[in-house]
Amino acid sequence: MTVDLASSYLTLAAILFCIGLFGALTKRNAVIVLLSIELMLNAVNLNLVALSKYGVVPSLTGQIFSLFTITVAAAEAAIGVAILIALFRNRGTSDVKDMNEMKR
Amino acid sequence: MSPDTLLRLQVSDLAFLAPELTLVIAAVVFSLVDLLMPRSFNRSAIGWLTIVALAGSAAFVALQLGVDQPVSLLNQSYRVDDFALVLKLLFLAGTAIAVLISLGMKKEDLGGEDIGEYYYFYLPATLGAMVVASSADLIMLFVGLELLSITTYVMVGMRKRVSVSSEGAFKYIVMGGISSAFILYGMSFLYGLTGSTNLLEINAALRESGIDQFAALLYVAFFLMLTGIGFKIAAAPFHSWAPDVYQGAATPVAAYLAVVSKAAGFALLFRLFYTGFFQVGSAKYPLHDDVFLTLAVLAAAAMIVGNAMALRQQNVKRLLALSGVANAGYLLVPIVAQVGLFHVSGYAELVYYMIAYLFMNMGAFAALAIVSRASGHDDMRGFAGLYHRAPATAFAIVLIVLSLAGIPVTGGFFGKLFILLGAVEMKLFWLALVMIVTSVVSFYYYFGLIRQMFMRSGSEESPIRVTPALGVALWMSAAAGVLLGFFPGPVLNGLERLFRFSTDFFA
Amino acid sequence: MLDNIPILSLIVFAPLLGVLALLFVPKENGRLIRWIGIGTTFLPLLLAGWLYASFDLAGEGTQFAESMRWIAVSLNSELLEQLGSVETYRVQFDYALAADGISLPLVFLTAFVATMAAFASVHIKKRFKTYFILFLLLETGMLGVFLARDLFLFFLFFEITLVPMFFLIGIYGLYEREKAANRFLVYNGLGSALMLVAFLILIATAGMSVDGASFIYSGSYDVIFKNMHDAASFSNMGPEFAQNFPNPFFLTEGNRTFVFFLLLIAFGIKLPIFPFHTWMLRVHTEAPPSIVMIHSGVLLKMGAYGLLKFGVFLFPNEAKQWAVLIAILGVVNILYGAALAFVQKEFKLVLAYSSISHMGIVLLAVAAMNGIGVQGAVFQMISHGLISALMFLIVGSLYERTSSTLLSSMGGFAKSMPFMSGMLLVAGMASLGLPGLSGFVSEFLAFLSLFDEMPIVTAVGCLGIILAAVYVLRGVLGITFGAATEASLTYKDARWVEAVPMIALAAFIFLIGIYPAVLSEPLQTTIGGLEQLLTGSEANGGG
Amino acid sequence: MNNYVLVAIFVALGVFLPVAALTLGRLLRPHKPTAQKQTTYESGNDPVGSGQVRFNVRYYLFALMFVVFDVEAVFLYPWAVAYDKLGLFAVVEMLIFVLLLVIGLIYAWKKKVLKWTSI
Amino acid sequence: MQTYFENPLSWTGFFTMLAVGVLMLLIVLGFVTYAIYFERKVIGYMQLRPGPNRTGPFGLLQSVADVTKLLIKEDTIPSKADRALFILAPAIAFVPSFAVIATLPYTSNLYAADLNVGLLYYGALTSISTLGIVLGGWASNNKYSLLGGMRSAAQMISYEVPLILSMVGVIMLSGSLNLRTIVEGQAGWIWNWNIFPQIIAFGVFVIAAISELNRTPFDLPEAESELVAGYHVEYSGFRFAFFMLAEYVYVYAIAALTTVLFLGGWHAPAPFLTFIPELIWFLLKFSAVVFVLFWLRATMPRIRIDQLMGLAWKYLLPIALVNIFLTALVKELLK
C-alpha cells in the first residue's frame, strides 16, 4: 500500500464517517440525521475510491463499488425523506426527540 | 479487469436465474396491473398472484436443489449452490405465509389505498434476500441487502396515515442506513487490503499474503461489518430499533422482518465470515478464532438481553421483536460452533432452526393478526380469554408458543437441541449454558400468552371470527411446528446431504 | 407371552387413549367425562400391576426392554469422505423403554397415585374436559420418565410433564395460581434445561458407540453407562482410528465433575434441595388437591429417581467424592423442613415443609453410596409418595368442607368425621415413622445405611425424626382432637368416592410397613449390580 | 493531474470574483439602512407571517424523480463510453435496466405525479 | 499549454495557468457585457425598435453603465433574511458557472483543461447552481422568492435529466467523455457533425438547455406576472448582478457546449474549407447558437407551468431514452 497518500485519504474518510455517525446519533433534526447518514456513505465512497488507487492491489472495482454505493445512498435518502414527510404530516414535527410515541 | 475478460452472462445461464427472474417479472407485471386496473378492481387478487409468483419461483429453486458443482455466474459473483437454494426456499416460504396473513387482514391495517403496492413489494424484497443468499461478491451482497432493506423501509411506512407506522419506518431507515454504512465501510477496507470484492479471492489473498502486515485494519474491517450486520439481524447490543419498528409495521410486515429479513442477514453473515475469513490469521493475530469468539459473545449478549427485555413487554409485537433478538442469539450459536474434528459448520442446525423459527414466528404473528383484528390493538390483554372465544385457535396458538419456548416435542425444541448438540460437540459449554438458561427465562413471557388465553377472562365473550387465510396460516404454522418436532430426521438428513462446506463455499 | 406385547409402551400410552376418547365427548357432559377420566387411569394401573407381578425377581438388569429407532440424523458426511473407514456418522435417538428394579415400584406408584388422584378430582368444579385431558397427559409423561431408557427420551417425558402441570396449576389452582404456575414452570424449566446440557455433554462424549463402520452418538442409557464405567470401551472404535486422533469423546476429570454438578442442581431443583425449594411451597399451597397429590406423590420422586439413576449410577466416583456434601444437603433439608413445618399455621405448608424434610432423607440415603442406601432411598420415595398422596387427599376433602386449611380454623374433626380423622392419623403416624407403617422401614434403612460412613451427620439427621414427630402430632392431633368449632360438628364424613382411595392408599402404607419384601425383592435385582458397581468403580474409575 | 490544478484555479477565480466585487462595491455604494428598506417585499403590503411557508410536496416528488434518473445516468455514462467493447448483450441488459426505470416513470405518470396542479 | 499539463507542476506553470484563468475570466465578463447588449439590440430590431443607443456609440456602453449602476447601488439585506445564506447564494450560483468554462475546447490547440471526464464534469458542476438558486430563494425569507426558487429548482432538475440523457448518444458515438475527443470524432464533412446522426438528441438537448438557462419560453422562475421576480426578489445591487452574471455565463457555456457536442466544434463543414482558422469556425457556430437563443426570446411566449413539467417528463425524457437505444441499434446494425 502506498501508505502516505492512502492514509491521508483514509483518515479523512474516517473523520467524515465519525462526524456522520455522531450526527446521525445525536442530532435532533430528522433531516440532519438523514444528511449525516449520507455523510457516512460518502466517507465510504471516499475510502473505496482511494483504496482503488492506493490499495494493496489497485483495481477499478472500488470505483464500480462506489457507483453502487451512490445509487443506494440516493435511494435511501429519497425514501428517508419520503417517510419523514409522512411523519411530519402525521405529527407536525421533524424533531427526533418527539419520536417517542411507542415507548412501551 | 478489462471488459473483454469479463465472464459475461450467457442466455443459457438465465435458467439458473429463473427463480429471481420470476420474481422480477412478476413484480413488474403486478405493478402494471395495479396501475392500469380501475379502482373497483379488488386488489386482493394481487396478493394471491404474489403467492402464485412466489410458488413459481420456489418451484424453480426446488428444481435446482442438489447441485454437485455450484454454478458461478456473472464473473463469479453470483453462485447457485445448495447453501443459497435452501435459504431461498426458506425466504420464499416465509414471504408466502406473510402474504397469506395479509390476505386475512383488513385493508386498512396494511397499506390502505396502496394495498396493491403493499402486496407486490414483497417480491423485490424477497428478491433482495435471495440475491444476498446467492452472492459471493461484496458488491452483489450489498446490492441484495439494500434491495431488501430499502423495500422493507417502505413496507414498514406503508400505512401513511398511521403515525406510529411512519415513526417506526423512520427509525428503521435511520438505523438501517447507519448499519449499511458500517457494513460498507468494513467492506471497503476488506477490498482495499485484497484488491478484490470477490469473497473467494479475498480469502485467497488474505491467506496467501499473511495478515501481520495490516492485521489492525483487518480487525477494524471485521468489527465494522459485524456492527452493521448486528443491526440487520437485530442482535444485542444493536437491537434497539427492533421493537419500535415492529410495533410500527403492519403485522405481516413485522413477521416478514422477523423471519425473512433476519434470515437474509444470517445468510450474509454466514457467507461473508465463513468464506471471507476462513483460515485467515497468523500465530500473532488469530483472526479466524477471534472472529468466532466475537460472534459467540454477540450471541450470548443477544440471548441475554433479548430475553431479559422481553420479560416486561405488554405489547405482543414488541415482545416478538425482542424474542427475535433472543432468537438471533440462538441462530448465531451454530455459526459460532464451526469446524472441528467431528463437526463441520453448523449449517444444518442453523437452517433447521431457521425453518422452525419461520413457522413458529409466522404462526405467532398470524395469531396476533387474528387477535388484533378482533381487539383493535396489539396488547397482550387482547389474548385474554381467547380459550373461551375461539378454543381451536387457542389450541393452535399453544402449539406455536410451545415451539417458540422450545418445549418438546416441537420444531423449536429440536432446533435448539441440535444447536446445543453442535455447541457441546465443539466444547462450547458456556455458550450452551447461556443458551439454555436464557431460553428457560423465555418461558415466562411465552407462557404469558398462554396465561392470558386460558387463565384470564377478556372484556368480551363473543366468538372471534377467524378469516380463512389467517386460519390457514395459523394452522399451517402450528402443524409444521409439530411435524418438525416429531420427524426432525428427514429434514436434517436432507440438509446434511445437500450442504457441502467445501463445494458450497470454496468451489 | 409378555415378550410379544410392548407392555411398557402400553402402560405409558394407555392414558392417551382416554385423551382420545375425551376429545369426542362434548364438554357439557361432565359426568361422562369424569368417568372416562377415572376409568382411563385404571388401564395403566392394571398393566403396572401385571408388570409388577410378572417381573422376574431372579433376573438381572432391565426387563421388558423395547427399542425402536426414532430419530437418526447423519452428521458431517463431508468429513467422513476424508476419513475413509467410517461410513456413517449419526446422532441417534431411540424410543427405548425398559423397567428395572428401581423404576418398577415407581411406575406402580405413579399409576396408583394417579388413579387415586383421579378420584380426588371430584373436587374440580370447572372445565372438566380440559382437566382430564391434561391430567392424562401428565400421567403419560410421568410414566414415561420412569421407564425411559434413553437420555433423550427421559428428558422429553420430563418436559412433557411441565406443560400439563402448568395448566393444571394455572387454571384450577387457588387465588395465586398464576404466580404458582409461573414459578413452577421457570424453576422446573431451569432444572430440565441444566439437565439437558448435562445430557448433551454426556451424549456428545460418552454417548459414542461404534457399530461396524458407523459412528453413532446416542442417548442410550446402556451405551453411556457402559462407556462411563469402562474407559476401554471408548476404544471399541477401530484401532487405526484411535491412533490417528486424540479421543475426542473423552470426559476429563473436570468435565465429569461439571456434569455431575449440573445433574445435582437439575434434579436438586425438582427434589427439591434446600435453596431451590420455594417454588414447591407455592405449588403445594395453590394447586388443587388432586394435583398436589400427584405433585408431591410422584413428581418430586422424578428428581430423586433422576439423581439416583444419572447422578449416582453414571458418576459413582464423583458421587462418592461429594457424598459428604450430599449428606449435608440432606441433613439441612431434613432440619430446615422440619423446623419450618413446626412453625407453620397452614396445614398445607406443614405438609409441604414435611415433604422437604422427607426428601432430605432420600438425599441422606443416596449419600451413603451403598446398596442399603439405595434401597432406603427408593423405599423413602415410595413411602413418601403414598403418605403425602393420602395426606393431600384428606386435606383436599377437608378443604372442600371447611374452605380453609389454617390449623387454627380446624379442630375436633374426630367427632364429626371419624373416618377421615382416622385416616389422617394413619398418614401422620406413617409420616413420623411409626413401626409397622411404611415410613419406618424407609427411614430406618436410610439412617442405617449412612451410619457406617458418616455417623455424626447421621446423628444430626436423626434429630429430624424427633422434630417430625413433634410437628406431625401438633398438626394431626390438633385437627382431629383439638378444640372443635361449632361449624366443625356439621361437616359430613367422607363420601365413598373419597373413602375408597383413602383406604387403598392406607392399605399400601400398611403393606409396605408390614411386608417390605414386596418392594425390596424387585429392588434387589438392580441393587445387586450397583453394589458391584460402587465397590468396583474405584478400580475402574476415571473413565 | 495538472488539468485539475487548472480547474482549481478556475474555481478559485470564481470565488475570488464575487468576493472582490462585493468588497469593492462596499467602498463605493452608500449604506443607509432603514427598517422600511429592510422589510420583506410583499407587493407593497406589510408582510404576513413567515416567508418560509410550507411548500407543496410536489416539489419533493420531482426531486425524487430527478434522483432516480440522474443516478440512472451515472450508470449510462460508463456504459456509453465502453459501449463499443461491450456488445449486444450489454445493450439488452441496459434496456432491461432502463425499462424498469421507465416503469417507474409510468407509475409516477399514472399516480399523477407529473401533473402540476398548484403553485 | 500542453507542456504544463504533462510536466510536473512548477511555479511557472502555475502562473501561466493563473494567467489563462484570469484571461478567461475577462473574456467571459466581456462576453456577458456585450451579450446583454447584443440581446437587447436583437430583440429591439425584431420588435422594430432600435434598442439601446444612447450610452456610447450605438449604445455600446449601455451594459457597462448598467453594471456600474449596480455596483454603486445600495445593497439591502432584509432583516428577516438568513444573512449568511443570503450572502452565500449568489456566489454558489456563480462559481460553478465559471468553473465549467475551464473544460471547454475552442480549437484543437486552444483549450484550458483537458479533462478525460469533461462532459461528466460539466454535468456535475452545472447542477450545483441550482443549489444557489434554491438557497437564494430560501434565505430571502420571502414567499415570492421561495416559490420562485422552488419552481426554478424543480424546472432545472427536471430538464437536467433529458439534457444529460440526450448527451449519452453523443458519448456512444465517440466513446469518450473528453470534449476534445468528441470534437475530433466529428472531423470531415458536415454530415459527420453529431447534429445529423443525433438529430433527436440535438432537439432534446436544445430544448432542455434553454430551460436550464431559465430563458424564454421557459423563464417561469422569474415570471414577473405572478412571482414578481422569482428567487431574486430581495436581491439588489451587485448580489443581484451575480445571479444575472451566472445566467449569462451559462449562455456562454451552453452555446460552446452545443457547438462542441453537436456542431462539430472547430471543424469546418467541408474539408476544403479548412483554410479558414478553426477559431473562426468555432466562433461562428458559437455566435449562431447565441443568436438563436436571443431570437427565441423575442419570438416565443412563456409556456404554462403544467406544460413545462409535462414536457420534460412525458416527452423529452422518453424521447431521450428512445434515442439512446436507437443509437445502439443503429450502431449494431452498421457494425
Short mmCIF file of C-alpha atoms in Angstrom, two decimals, chain E:
data_model
loop_
_atom_site.label_atom_id
_atom_site.label_comp_id
_atom_site.label_asym_id
_atom_site.label_seq_id
_atom_site.Cartn_x
_atom_site.Cartn_y
_atom_site.Cartn_z
CA MET E 1 -0.09 24.78 -22.69
CA GLN E 2 0.31 21.08 -23.16
CA THR E 3 3.76 21.03 -21.67
CA TYR E 4 2.45 22.39 -18.46
CA PHE E 5 -0.09 19.62 -18.27
CA GLU E 6 2.40 16.89 -18.86
CA ASN E 7 5.31 18.05 -16.76
CA PRO E 8 5.35 18.19 -13.01
CA LEU E 9 3.82 21.30 -11.63
CA SER E 10 6.20 24.22 -11.46
CA TRP E 11 5.69 27.80 -10.37
CA THR E 12 5.99 28.98 -13.95
CA GLY E 13 3.36 26.52 -14.96
CA PHE E 14 1.17 27.60 -12.14
CA PHE E 15 1.39 31.27 -13.01
CA THR E 16 0.79 30.53 -16.65
CA MET E 17 -2.32 28.72 -15.73
CA LEU E 18 -3.35 31.52 -13.43
CA ALA E 19 -2.90 33.91 -16.29
CA VAL E 20 -5.03 31.72 -18.52
CA GLY E 21 -7.69 31.66 -15.85
CA VAL E 22 -7.70 35.43 -15.44
CA LEU E 23 -7.79 35.83 -19.18
CA MET E 24 -10.78 33.54 -19.46
CA LEU E 25 -12.47 35.44 -16.68
CA LEU E 26 -12.03 38.68 -18.53
CA ILE E 27 -13.20 37.18 -21.79
CA VAL E 28 -16.27 35.79 -20.13
CA LEU E 29 -17.05 39.06 -18.43
CA GLY E 30 -16.62 40.83 -21.73
CA PHE E 31 -18.85 38.32 -23.40
CA VAL E 32 -21.54 38.78 -20.79
CA THR E 33 -21.41 42.55 -21.08
CA TYR E 34 -21.82 42.50 -24.81
CA ALA E 35 -24.15 39.52 -24.92
CA ILE E 36 -26.62 41.59 -22.96
CA TYR E 37 -26.16 44.48 -25.31
CA PHE E 38 -26.45 42.18 -28.29
CA GLU E 39 -29.59 40.58 -26.91
CA ARG E 40 -31.28 43.90 -26.39
CA LYS E 41 -30.33 45.00 -29.83
CA VAL E 42 -31.51 41.81 -31.48
CA ILE E 43 -34.80 41.86 -29.67
CA GLY E 44 -35.11 45.56 -30.36
CA TYR E 45 -34.70 45.11 -34.08
CA MET E 46 -37.03 42.15 -34.11
CA GLN E 47 -39.62 44.27 -32.39
CA LEU E 48 -38.97 47.13 -34.80
CA ARG E 49 -37.32 49.42 -32.28
CA PRO E 50 -33.69 50.47 -32.08
CA GLY E 51 -32.75 49.02 -28.71
CA PRO E 52 -30.15 50.74 -26.52
CA ASN E 53 -28.47 53.57 -28.46
CA ARG E 54 -27.87 56.43 -26.03
CA THR E 55 -24.87 55.45 -23.94
CA GLY E 56 -21.74 55.49 -26.02
CA PRO E 57 -21.65 54.96 -29.75
CA PHE E 58 -24.59 52.76 -30.77
CA GLY E 59 -25.29 52.33 -27.12
CA LEU E 60 -22.21 50.14 -26.79
CA LEU E 61 -21.55 51.35 -23.25
CA GLN E 62 -25.08 50.69 -22.10
CA SER E 63 -24.20 47.45 -20.32
CA VAL E 64 -21.12 48.98 -18.79
CA ALA E 65 -23.25 51.73 -17.41
CA ASP E 66 -25.73 49.24 -16.08
CA VAL E 67 -23.02 47.31 -14.31
CA THR E 68 -21.60 50.46 -12.82
CA LYS E 69 -25.01 51.43 -11.61
CA LEU E 70 -25.43 48.08 -9.92
CA LEU E 71 -22.03 48.42 -8.34
CA ILE E 72 -22.76 51.69 -6.63
CA LYS E 73 -26.30 50.94 -5.68
CA GLU E 74 -27.22 50.47 -2.05
CA ASP E 75 -27.30 46.85 -1.09
CA THR E 76 -30.12 45.94 1.28
CA ILE E 77 -30.47 42.67 3.05
CA PRO E 78 -33.94 42.10 4.51
CA SER E 79 -33.85 41.97 8.28
CA LYS E 80 -35.74 38.68 8.28
CA ALA E 81 -33.38 37.02 5.83
CA ASP E 82 -30.93 34.32 6.76
CA ARG E 83 -27.92 36.56 6.40
CA ALA E 84 -25.19 34.02 5.86
CA LEU E 85 -27.08 32.07 3.25
CA PHE E 86 -28.33 35.23 1.63
CA ILE E 87 -24.78 36.37 1.03
CA LEU E 88 -23.57 32.95 0.03
CA ALA E 89 -26.27 32.15 -2.51
CA PRO E 90 -25.15 34.38 -5.43
CA ALA E 91 -21.62 33.09 -5.11
CA ILE E 92 -22.78 29.49 -5.15
CA ALA E 93 -24.77 30.23 -8.27
CA PHE E 94 -21.87 31.91 -9.98
CA VAL E 95 -18.82 29.79 -9.13
CA PRO E 96 -19.84 26.62 -10.98
CA SER E 97 -20.95 28.59 -13.99
CA PHE E 98 -17.43 29.92 -14.33
CA ALA E 99 -15.74 26.68 -13.35
CA VAL E 100 -17.34 24.77 -16.22
CA ILE E 101 -15.72 27.12 -18.69
CA ALA E 102 -12.40 25.51 -17.80
CA THR E 103 -13.09 22.38 -19.73
CA LEU E 104 -14.38 23.79 -22.99
CA PRO E 105 -12.09 23.43 -26.03
CA TYR E 106 -12.09 26.11 -28.71
CA THR E 107 -9.69 24.75 -31.26
CA SER E 108 -7.55 21.67 -31.47
CA ASN E 109 -4.83 23.58 -29.67
CA LEU E 110 -6.71 26.19 -27.77
CA TYR E 111 -8.30 24.88 -24.66
CA ALA E 112 -7.89 25.27 -20.93
CA ALA E 113 -8.15 21.99 -19.06
CA ASP E 114 -8.19 18.75 -20.97
CA LEU E 115 -10.30 16.54 -18.71
CA ASN E 116 -10.95 12.97 -19.73
CA VAL E 117 -14.31 13.18 -18.00
CA GLY E 118 -15.08 16.65 -19.31
CA LEU E 119 -18.71 16.05 -20.04
CA LEU E 120 -19.31 14.49 -16.64
CA TYR E 121 -17.54 17.42 -15.06
CA TYR E 122 -19.78 19.81 -16.93
CA GLY E 123 -22.92 17.97 -15.88
CA ALA E 124 -21.84 17.67 -12.28
CA LEU E 125 -20.91 21.31 -11.82
CA THR E 126 -23.90 22.86 -13.53
CA SER E 127 -26.29 21.18 -11.15
CA ILE E 128 -24.64 22.98 -8.24
CA SER E 129 -26.02 26.26 -9.49
CA THR E 130 -29.48 25.00 -8.72
CA LEU E 131 -28.45 24.97 -5.10
CA GLY E 132 -27.51 28.62 -5.26
CA ILE E 133 -30.90 29.49 -6.63
CA VAL E 134 -32.83 27.47 -4.05
CA LEU E 135 -30.68 28.91 -1.31
CA GLY E 136 -31.27 32.41 -2.55
CA GLY E 137 -34.99 31.81 -2.58
CA TRP E 138 -34.98 30.28 0.84
CA ALA E 139 -32.65 32.72 2.51
CA SER E 140 -34.66 35.75 1.40
CA ASN E 141 -37.47 34.65 3.65
CA ASN E 142 -39.96 35.93 1.14
CA LYS E 143 -42.90 33.98 -0.22
CA TYR E 144 -42.34 35.02 -3.80
CA SER E 145 -38.70 34.22 -3.77
CA LEU E 146 -39.22 30.94 -2.03
CA LEU E 147 -41.75 29.83 -4.59
CA GLY E 148 -39.63 31.18 -7.36
CA GLY E 149 -36.62 29.32 -6.05
CA MET E 150 -38.51 26.08 -5.66
CA ARG E 151 -40.04 26.36 -9.08
CA SER E 152 -36.74 27.17 -10.56
CA ALA E 153 -35.14 24.20 -8.89
CA ALA E 154 -37.93 21.91 -9.96
CA GLN E 155 -37.60 23.11 -13.50
CA MET E 156 -33.86 22.88 -13.58
CA ILE E 157 -33.66 19.39 -12.18
CA SER E 158 -36.49 18.24 -14.42
CA TYR E 159 -34.74 19.43 -17.52
CA GLU E 160 -31.38 18.29 -16.38
CA VAL E 161 -32.48 14.70 -16.83
CA PRO E 162 -33.25 14.92 -20.56
CA LEU E 163 -30.23 17.17 -21.01
CA ILE E 164 -27.90 14.57 -19.54
CA LEU E 165 -29.57 11.66 -21.25
CA SER E 166 -29.51 13.35 -24.62
CA MET E 167 -25.74 13.52 -24.35
CA VAL E 168 -25.47 9.74 -23.93
CA GLY E 169 -25.99 9.23 -27.65
CA VAL E 170 -23.10 11.53 -28.42
CA ILE E 171 -20.93 9.69 -25.94
CA MET E 172 -21.79 6.40 -27.56
CA LEU E 173 -20.72 7.71 -30.94
CA SER E 174 -17.39 8.98 -29.74
CA GLY E 175 -16.73 6.52 -26.95
CA SER E 176 -15.34 9.17 -24.69
CA LEU E 177 -16.32 11.81 -22.22
CA ASN E 178 -13.47 14.03 -23.26
CA LEU E 179 -14.82 17.03 -25.11
CA ARG E 180 -11.83 17.24 -27.39
CA THR E 181 -12.16 13.62 -28.40
CA ILE E 182 -15.82 14.23 -29.10
CA VAL E 183 -14.93 17.06 -31.42
CA GLU E 184 -12.19 15.04 -33.08
CA GLY E 185 -14.79 12.44 -33.93
CA GLN E 186 -16.74 14.99 -35.97
CA ALA E 187 -13.99 15.87 -38.42
CA GLY E 188 -14.57 15.81 -42.15
CA TRP E 189 -17.74 16.68 -43.93
CA ILE E 190 -20.67 18.41 -42.32
CA TRP E 191 -22.68 15.21 -42.07
CA ASN E 192 -20.14 13.93 -39.64
CA TRP E 193 -21.29 16.52 -37.19
CA ASN E 194 -23.26 14.93 -34.45
CA ILE E 195 -26.24 17.07 -35.19
CA PHE E 196 -27.15 14.79 -38.07
CA PRO E 197 -26.80 11.29 -36.61
CA GLN E 198 -28.03 12.62 -33.30
CA ILE E 199 -30.75 14.92 -34.53
CA ILE E 200 -33.22 13.68 -31.96
CA ALA E 201 -30.72 14.18 -29.21
CA PHE E 202 -29.96 17.63 -30.55
CA GLY E 203 -33.60 18.62 -30.37
CA VAL E 204 -33.92 17.37 -26.84
CA PHE E 205 -30.63 18.97 -25.88
CA VAL E 206 -31.53 22.38 -27.17
CA ILE E 207 -34.93 22.45 -25.54
CA ALA E 208 -33.56 21.19 -22.25
CA ALA E 209 -30.65 23.58 -22.42
CA ILE E 210 -32.87 26.59 -22.89
CA SER E 211 -34.92 25.51 -19.97
CA GLU E 212 -31.79 25.01 -17.88
CA LEU E 213 -30.92 28.59 -18.66
CA ASN E 214 -34.30 29.72 -17.39
CA ARG E 215 -34.77 31.61 -20.64
CA THR E 216 -37.93 32.26 -22.57
CA PRO E 217 -40.06 30.32 -23.24
CA PHE E 218 -39.10 28.58 -20.02
CA ASP E 219 -38.47 31.60 -17.82
CA LEU E 220 -41.14 30.71 -15.31
CA PRO E 221 -39.00 31.13 -12.22
CA GLU E 222 -38.89 34.81 -12.91
CA ALA E 223 -42.42 35.05 -14.14
CA GLU E 224 -42.95 38.74 -13.37
CA SER E 225 -46.67 38.47 -13.69
CA GLU E 226 -47.11 36.05 -10.83
CA LEU E 227 -43.91 35.88 -8.85
CA VAL E 228 -42.65 39.45 -9.23
CA ALA E 229 -39.07 38.46 -9.94
CA GLY E 230 -38.75 34.93 -8.72
CA TYR E 231 -35.97 33.85 -6.47
CA HIS E 232 -34.13 37.16 -6.54
CA VAL E 233 -36.93 39.44 -5.44
CA GLU E 234 -34.99 40.58 -2.44
CA TYR E 235 -31.63 40.90 -4.12
CA SER E 236 -30.32 44.24 -5.21
CA GLY E 237 -27.09 45.79 -6.20
CA PHE E 238 -24.18 43.59 -7.05
CA ARG E 239 -25.60 40.49 -5.43
CA PHE E 240 -28.38 40.60 -7.97
CA ALA E 241 -25.74 41.18 -10.61
CA PHE E 242 -24.13 37.89 -9.81
CA PHE E 243 -27.31 35.96 -10.46
CA MET E 244 -27.55 37.72 -13.79
CA LEU E 245 -23.91 37.07 -14.43
CA ALA E 246 -24.30 33.38 -13.71
CA GLU E 247 -27.18 33.21 -16.14
CA TYR E 248 -25.24 34.78 -18.97
CA VAL E 249 -22.11 32.80 -18.27
CA TYR E 250 -24.24 29.75 -18.70
CA VAL E 251 -25.43 31.09 -22.00
CA TYR E 252 -21.80 31.18 -22.96
CA ALA E 253 -21.16 27.69 -21.66
CA ILE E 254 -24.21 26.13 -23.25
CA ALA E 255 -23.56 27.75 -26.57
CA ALA E 256 -19.99 26.48 -26.51
CA LEU E 257 -21.11 23.04 -25.42
CA THR E 258 -23.72 22.82 -28.14
CA THR E 259 -21.05 23.72 -30.64
CA VAL E 260 -18.70 21.13 -29.29
CA LEU E 261 -21.17 18.32 -28.94
CA PHE E 262 -23.31 18.70 -31.99
CA LEU E 263 -21.94 21.26 -34.37
CA GLY E 264 -18.51 19.85 -34.92
CA GLY E 265 -16.66 22.25 -32.69
CA TRP E 266 -13.85 23.92 -34.62
CA HIS E 267 -14.27 21.73 -37.68
CA ALA E 268 -15.21 23.27 -40.99
CA PRO E 269 -18.37 21.93 -42.61
CA ALA E 270 -16.30 20.62 -45.52
CA PRO E 271 -12.64 19.62 -45.79
CA PHE E 272 -11.93 22.26 -48.42
CA LEU E 273 -12.93 24.99 -46.03
CA THR E 274 -10.26 24.17 -43.52
CA PHE E 275 -8.15 27.11 -44.68
CA ILE E 276 -10.30 29.29 -42.51
CA PRO E 277 -8.87 29.14 -38.99
CA GLU E 278 -10.50 26.78 -36.54
CA LEU E 279 -11.21 29.52 -34.09
CA ILE E 280 -13.27 31.37 -36.64
CA TRP E 281 -15.40 28.33 -37.29
CA PHE E 282 -15.90 27.87 -33.65
CA LEU E 283 -16.85 31.46 -33.08
CA LEU E 284 -19.24 31.40 -36.00
CA LYS E 285 -21.09 28.41 -34.71
CA PHE E 286 -20.98 29.75 -31.20
CA SER E 287 -22.42 33.08 -32.23
CA ALA E 288 -25.11 31.38 -34.22
CA VAL E 289 -26.23 29.43 -31.19
CA VAL E 290 -26.21 32.53 -29.05
CA PHE E 291 -28.22 34.35 -31.66
CA VAL E 292 -30.80 31.59 -31.80
CA LEU E 293 -31.21 31.81 -28.05
CA PHE E 294 -31.94 35.53 -28.31
CA TRP E 295 -34.15 35.02 -31.28
CA LEU E 296 -36.26 32.54 -29.37
CA ARG E 297 -36.72 35.04 -26.61
CA ALA E 298 -38.11 37.55 -29.00
CA THR E 299 -40.41 35.05 -30.62
CA MET E 300 -41.84 32.66 -28.11
CA PRO E 301 -44.43 33.29 -25.41
CA ARG E 302 -43.88 31.85 -21.97
CA ILE E 303 -45.41 28.40 -21.54
CA ARG E 304 -47.64 27.38 -18.65
CA ILE E 305 -46.05 25.65 -15.72
CA ASP E 306 -48.01 22.42 -16.04
CA GLN E 307 -46.97 22.25 -19.68
CA LEU E 308 -43.43 22.90 -18.62
CA MET E 309 -43.15 19.90 -16.34
CA GLY E 310 -45.16 17.68 -18.62
CA LEU E 311 -42.86 18.48 -21.49
CA ALA E 312 -39.77 17.42 -19.60
CA TRP E 313 -41.02 14.19 -18.13
CA LYS E 314 -43.62 13.00 -20.58
CA TYR E 315 -41.93 13.89 -23.84
CA LEU E 316 -38.29 14.81 -23.59
CA LEU E 317 -37.26 12.04 -21.20
CA PRO E 318 -38.83 9.17 -23.14
CA ILE E 319 -37.52 10.63 -26.39
CA ALA E 320 -34.04 10.85 -24.94
CA LEU E 321 -34.22 7.27 -23.77
CA VAL E 322 -35.51 6.08 -27.11
CA ASN E 323 -32.67 7.94 -28.75
CA ILE E 324 -30.14 6.02 -26.72
CA PHE E 325 -31.42 2.69 -27.86
CA LEU E 326 -31.95 3.82 -31.40
CA THR E 327 -28.31 4.83 -31.42
CA ALA E 328 -27.33 1.48 -30.01
CA LEU E 329 -29.46 -0.31 -32.56
CA VAL E 330 -28.11 1.63 -35.47
CA LYS E 331 -24.58 1.09 -34.29
CA GLU E 332 -25.17 -2.62 -34.02
CA LEU E 333 -26.69 -2.74 -37.47
CA LEU E 334 -23.85 -0.82 -39.03
CA LYS E 335 -21.21 -2.94 -37.38
#
